[in-house]
Short mmCIF file of C-alpha atoms in Angstrom, two decimals:
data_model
loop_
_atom_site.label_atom_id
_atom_site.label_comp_id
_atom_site.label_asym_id
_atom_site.label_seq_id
_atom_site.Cartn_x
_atom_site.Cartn_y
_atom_site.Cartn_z
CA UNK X 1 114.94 94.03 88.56
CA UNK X 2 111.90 93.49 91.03
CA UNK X 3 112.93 95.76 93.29
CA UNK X 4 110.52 98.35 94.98
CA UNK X 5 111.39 101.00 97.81
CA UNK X 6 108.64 101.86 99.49
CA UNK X 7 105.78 99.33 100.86
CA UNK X 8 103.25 101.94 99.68
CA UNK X 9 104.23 101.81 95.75
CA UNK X 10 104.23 97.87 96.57
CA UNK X 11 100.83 97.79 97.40
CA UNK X 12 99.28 101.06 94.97
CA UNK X 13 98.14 98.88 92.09
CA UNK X 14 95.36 96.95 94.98
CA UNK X 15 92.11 98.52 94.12
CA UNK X 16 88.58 98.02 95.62
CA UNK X 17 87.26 94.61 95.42
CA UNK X 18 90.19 93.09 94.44
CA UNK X 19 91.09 89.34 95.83
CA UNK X 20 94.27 88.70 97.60
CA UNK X 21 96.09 85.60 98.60
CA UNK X 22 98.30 86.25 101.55
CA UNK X 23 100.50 84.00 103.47
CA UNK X 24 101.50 83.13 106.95
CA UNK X 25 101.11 80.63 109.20
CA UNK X 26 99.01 81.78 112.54
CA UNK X 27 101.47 85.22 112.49
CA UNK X 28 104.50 83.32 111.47
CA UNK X 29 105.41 84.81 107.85
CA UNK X 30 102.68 87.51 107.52
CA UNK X 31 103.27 90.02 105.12
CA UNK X 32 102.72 92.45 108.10
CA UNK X 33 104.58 95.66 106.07
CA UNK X 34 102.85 95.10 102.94
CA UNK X 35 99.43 94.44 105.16
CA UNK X 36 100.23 97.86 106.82
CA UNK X 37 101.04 100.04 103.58
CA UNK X 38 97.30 98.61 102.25
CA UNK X 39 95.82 99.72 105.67
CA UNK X 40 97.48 102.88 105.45
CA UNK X 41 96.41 103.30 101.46
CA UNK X 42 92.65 102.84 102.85
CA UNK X 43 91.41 100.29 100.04
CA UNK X 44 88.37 98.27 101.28
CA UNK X 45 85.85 95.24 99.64
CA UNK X 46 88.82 93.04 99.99
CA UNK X 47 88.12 89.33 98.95
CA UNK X 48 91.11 87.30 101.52
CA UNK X 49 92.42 83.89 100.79
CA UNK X 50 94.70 83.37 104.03
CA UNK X 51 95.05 80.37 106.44
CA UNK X 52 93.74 82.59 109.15
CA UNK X 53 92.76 86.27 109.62
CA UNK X 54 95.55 87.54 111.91
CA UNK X 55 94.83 88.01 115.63
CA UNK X 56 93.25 90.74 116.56
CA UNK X 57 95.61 94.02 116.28
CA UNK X 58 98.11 91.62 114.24
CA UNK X 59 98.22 90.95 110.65
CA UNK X 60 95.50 90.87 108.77
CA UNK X 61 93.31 91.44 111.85
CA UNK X 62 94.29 95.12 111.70
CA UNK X 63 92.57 95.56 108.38
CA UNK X 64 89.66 93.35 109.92
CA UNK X 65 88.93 95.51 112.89
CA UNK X 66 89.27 98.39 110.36
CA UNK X 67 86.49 97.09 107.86
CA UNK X 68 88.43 96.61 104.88
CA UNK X 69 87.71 92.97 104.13
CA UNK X 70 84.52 91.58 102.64
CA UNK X 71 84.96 88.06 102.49
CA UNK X 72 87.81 85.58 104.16
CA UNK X 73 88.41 82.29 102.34
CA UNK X 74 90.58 80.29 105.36
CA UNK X 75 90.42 77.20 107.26
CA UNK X 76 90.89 78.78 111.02
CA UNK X 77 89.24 81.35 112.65
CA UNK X 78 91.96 81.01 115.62
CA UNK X 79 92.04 83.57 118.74
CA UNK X 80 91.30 86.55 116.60
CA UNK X 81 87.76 87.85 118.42
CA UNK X 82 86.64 90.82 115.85
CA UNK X 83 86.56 88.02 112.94
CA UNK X 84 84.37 86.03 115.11
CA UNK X 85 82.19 89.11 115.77
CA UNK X 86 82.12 90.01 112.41
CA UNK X 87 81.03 86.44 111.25
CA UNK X 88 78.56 85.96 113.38
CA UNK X 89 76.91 89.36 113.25
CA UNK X 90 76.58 88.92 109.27
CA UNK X 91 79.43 91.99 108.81
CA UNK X 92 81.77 89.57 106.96
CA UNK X 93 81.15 86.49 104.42
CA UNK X 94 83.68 83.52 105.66
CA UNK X 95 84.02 80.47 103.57
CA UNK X 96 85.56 77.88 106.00
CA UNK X 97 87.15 75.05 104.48
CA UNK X 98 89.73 71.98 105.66
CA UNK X 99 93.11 73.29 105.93
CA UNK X 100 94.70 70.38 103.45
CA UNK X 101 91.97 71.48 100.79
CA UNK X 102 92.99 75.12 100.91
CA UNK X 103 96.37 74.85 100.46
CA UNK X 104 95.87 72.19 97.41
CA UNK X 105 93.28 75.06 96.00
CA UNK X 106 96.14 77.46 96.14
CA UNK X 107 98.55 75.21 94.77
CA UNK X 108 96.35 73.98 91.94
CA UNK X 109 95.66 77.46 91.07
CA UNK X 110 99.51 78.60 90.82
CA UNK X 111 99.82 75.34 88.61
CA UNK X 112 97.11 76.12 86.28
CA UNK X 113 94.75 73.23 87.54
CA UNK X 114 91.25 74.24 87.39
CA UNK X 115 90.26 71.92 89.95
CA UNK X 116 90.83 68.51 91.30
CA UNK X 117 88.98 65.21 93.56
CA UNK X 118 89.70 64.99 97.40
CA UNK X 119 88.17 62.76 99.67
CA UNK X 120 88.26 65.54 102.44
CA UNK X 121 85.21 66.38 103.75
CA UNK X 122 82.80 63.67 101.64
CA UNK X 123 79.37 63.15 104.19
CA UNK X 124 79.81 66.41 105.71
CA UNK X 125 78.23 69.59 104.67
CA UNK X 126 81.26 70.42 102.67
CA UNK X 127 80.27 68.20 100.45
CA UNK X 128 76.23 68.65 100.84
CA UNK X 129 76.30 72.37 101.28
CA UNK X 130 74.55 74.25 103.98
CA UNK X 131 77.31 75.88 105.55
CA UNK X 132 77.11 79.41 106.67
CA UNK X 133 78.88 81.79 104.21
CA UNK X 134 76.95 85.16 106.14
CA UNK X 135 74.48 84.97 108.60
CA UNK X 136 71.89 87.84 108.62
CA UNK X 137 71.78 90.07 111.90
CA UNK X 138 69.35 87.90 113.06
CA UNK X 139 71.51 85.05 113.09
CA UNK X 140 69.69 83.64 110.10
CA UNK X 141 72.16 82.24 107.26
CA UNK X 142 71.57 84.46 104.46
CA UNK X 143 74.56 82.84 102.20
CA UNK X 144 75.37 78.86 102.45
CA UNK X 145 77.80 77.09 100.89
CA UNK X 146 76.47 74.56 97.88
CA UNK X 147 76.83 71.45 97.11
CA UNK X 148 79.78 70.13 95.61
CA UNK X 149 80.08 67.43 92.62
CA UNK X 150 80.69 64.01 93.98
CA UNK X 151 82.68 60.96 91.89
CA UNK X 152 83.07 57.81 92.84
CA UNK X 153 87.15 56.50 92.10
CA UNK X 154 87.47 52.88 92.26
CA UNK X 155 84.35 52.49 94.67
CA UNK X 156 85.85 55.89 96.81
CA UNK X 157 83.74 58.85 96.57
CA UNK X 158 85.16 62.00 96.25
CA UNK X 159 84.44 65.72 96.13
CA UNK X 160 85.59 68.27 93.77
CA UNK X 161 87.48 71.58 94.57
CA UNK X 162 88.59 74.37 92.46
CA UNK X 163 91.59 75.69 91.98
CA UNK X 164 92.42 79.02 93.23
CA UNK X 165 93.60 82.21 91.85
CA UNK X 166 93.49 85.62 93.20
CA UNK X 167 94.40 89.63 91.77
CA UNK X 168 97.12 89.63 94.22
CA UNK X 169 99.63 87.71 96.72
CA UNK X 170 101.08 89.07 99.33
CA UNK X 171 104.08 87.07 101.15
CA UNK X 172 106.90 87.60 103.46
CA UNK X 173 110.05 85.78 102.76
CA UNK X 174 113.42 84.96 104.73
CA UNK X 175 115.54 85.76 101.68
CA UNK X 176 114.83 86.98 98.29
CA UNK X 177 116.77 87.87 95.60
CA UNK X 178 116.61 90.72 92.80
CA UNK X 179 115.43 88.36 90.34
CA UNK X 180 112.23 87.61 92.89
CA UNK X 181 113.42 83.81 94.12
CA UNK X 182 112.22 83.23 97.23
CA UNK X 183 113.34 81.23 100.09
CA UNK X 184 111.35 80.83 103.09
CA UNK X 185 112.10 79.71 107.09
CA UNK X 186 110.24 77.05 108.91
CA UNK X 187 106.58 77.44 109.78
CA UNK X 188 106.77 80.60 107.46
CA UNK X 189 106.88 77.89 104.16
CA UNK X 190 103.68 76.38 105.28
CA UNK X 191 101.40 78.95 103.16
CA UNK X 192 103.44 81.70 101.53
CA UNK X 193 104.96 79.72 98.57
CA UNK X 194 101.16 78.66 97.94
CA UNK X 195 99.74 81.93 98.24
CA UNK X 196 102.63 83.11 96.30
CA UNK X 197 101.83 81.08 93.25
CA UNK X 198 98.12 81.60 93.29
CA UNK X 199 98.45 85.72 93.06
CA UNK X 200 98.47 87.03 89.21
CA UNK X 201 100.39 90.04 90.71
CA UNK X 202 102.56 88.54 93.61
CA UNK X 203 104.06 91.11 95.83
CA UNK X 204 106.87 89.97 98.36
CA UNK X 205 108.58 91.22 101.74
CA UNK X 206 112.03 90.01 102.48
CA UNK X 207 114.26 90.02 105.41
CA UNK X 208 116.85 89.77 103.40
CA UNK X 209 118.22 90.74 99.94
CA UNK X 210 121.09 88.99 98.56
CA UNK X 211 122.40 86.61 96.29
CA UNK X 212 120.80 83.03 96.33
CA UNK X 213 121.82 79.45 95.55
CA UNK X 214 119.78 78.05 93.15
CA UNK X 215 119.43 75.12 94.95
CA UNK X 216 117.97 76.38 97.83
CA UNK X 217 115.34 78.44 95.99
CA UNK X 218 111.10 77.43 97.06
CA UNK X 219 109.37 79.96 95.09
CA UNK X 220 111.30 81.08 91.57
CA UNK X 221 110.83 84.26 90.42
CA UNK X 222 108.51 83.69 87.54
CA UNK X 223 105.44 83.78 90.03
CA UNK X 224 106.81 87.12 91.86
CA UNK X 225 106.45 90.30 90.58
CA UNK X 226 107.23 92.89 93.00
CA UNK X 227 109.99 92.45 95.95
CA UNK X 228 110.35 95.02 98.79
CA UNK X 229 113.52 95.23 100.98
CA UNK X 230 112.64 95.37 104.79
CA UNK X 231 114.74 97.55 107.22
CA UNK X 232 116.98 95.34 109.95
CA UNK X 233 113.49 96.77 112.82
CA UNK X 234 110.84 95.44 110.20
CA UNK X 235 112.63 92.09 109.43
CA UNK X 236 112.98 91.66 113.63
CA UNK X 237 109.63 92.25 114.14
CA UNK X 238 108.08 88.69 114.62
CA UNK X 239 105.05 88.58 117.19
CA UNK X 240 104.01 85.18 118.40
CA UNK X 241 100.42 84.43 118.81
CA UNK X 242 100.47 82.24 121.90
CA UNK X 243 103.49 82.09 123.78
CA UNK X 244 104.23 79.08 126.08
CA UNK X 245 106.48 79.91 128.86
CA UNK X 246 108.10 76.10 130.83
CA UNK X 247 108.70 76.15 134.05
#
């Protein structure tokens, strides 16, 4: 039994510093309970591995605007304002990569790969270094990314990448089970079974708790630790982060 009650004795084992994968897809899938309990539990220094940071308000953009989180590894900055703020005035250290890259990192990290070849971004400055990591308040770049090995595969160069692994994951599922199987909906799979493997201590929100086909199953339990139960208003609550309306 994985089973926890409340989201705050989820999320009480997250200390200062510590690194956290967390999943979602724009807001689709965001642990947004579990993101909430570590607002509310006030731990700050937080090292993010996340597609994107939330919008602003939403997500992990409400522990952005609060000044909890020292460094976002991601591939999309998105609509969210603050993180752009925060970038650019050297409050926050953001390691931008290419989307593809990131989710092989987390996936080669839940696998036990230390790291692996990609021809993404060869001839750019992800492969030269330079990028801006943190600027100064200047606007100066006081951290830039380094250089990255390059190999050459039958005539092909190509970059390495390391594998990622953080403290903690933090994922919202469609259905889970007592066991901690996971099963995810649409856009929501896009991240969270990644994130999910890369977390040594993987902590999971589910819609819904019941018994599962093992069929069916896209994260097994072995990578998930903790699983919290949400109420029928907290597994409704889905925001959407641009909303098209046809005519």
């Amino acid at each position: 039994m994985k089973i926890v009650v409340t989201a705050a004795e989820a999320v009480a084992g997250i200390g200062e510093g510590a690194s956290l994968a967390v999943g979602g897809f724009g807001l689709a899938g965001v642990p947004a309970v579990l993101i909430k309990a570590l607002l509310g539990q006030g731990t700050s220094g937080l090292q993010v591995v996340s597609n994107n940071c939330g919008t602003d308000g939403r997500g992990l953009g409400e522990l952005l605007a609060a000044g909890r989180i020292a460094r976002v590894t991601a591939s999309y900055v998105g609509q969210n304002k603050e993180f752009a703020r925060q970038y650019l005035a050297g409050e926050l250290e953001v390691e931008l990569i290419p989307q593809g890259t990131l989710a092989e990192r987390l996936r080669a990290g839940g696998c036990g790969i230390p790291a692996f070849y990609t021809k993404a971004g060869v001839g750019t400055l992800v492969e030269e270094g330079g990028l801006p990591w943190r600027y100064r308040s200047d606007g100066s770049v006081a951290v830039a990314s380094p250089p990255k090995e390059v190999r050459e595969f039958d005539g092909v160069p190509y970059i390495l990448e390391h594998g990622i692994r953080t403290d903690f994951a933090l994922v919202r599922a469609a259905r889970g089970d007592v066991h901690g199987n996971l099963v995810f909906a649409k856009a929501a799979r896009n991240f969270n079974p990644l994130a999910a493997m890369a977390g040594r201590v993987t902590i999971a929100e589910v819609e819904e708790l019941c018994e599962l086909d093992p069929e069916e199953v896209h994260v097994p339990g072995i990578f998930v630790q903790k699983v919290l139960a949400l109420d029928p208003a907290q597994a409704a609550d889905k925001p959407i982060e641009r909303r098209t309306v046809r005519t």
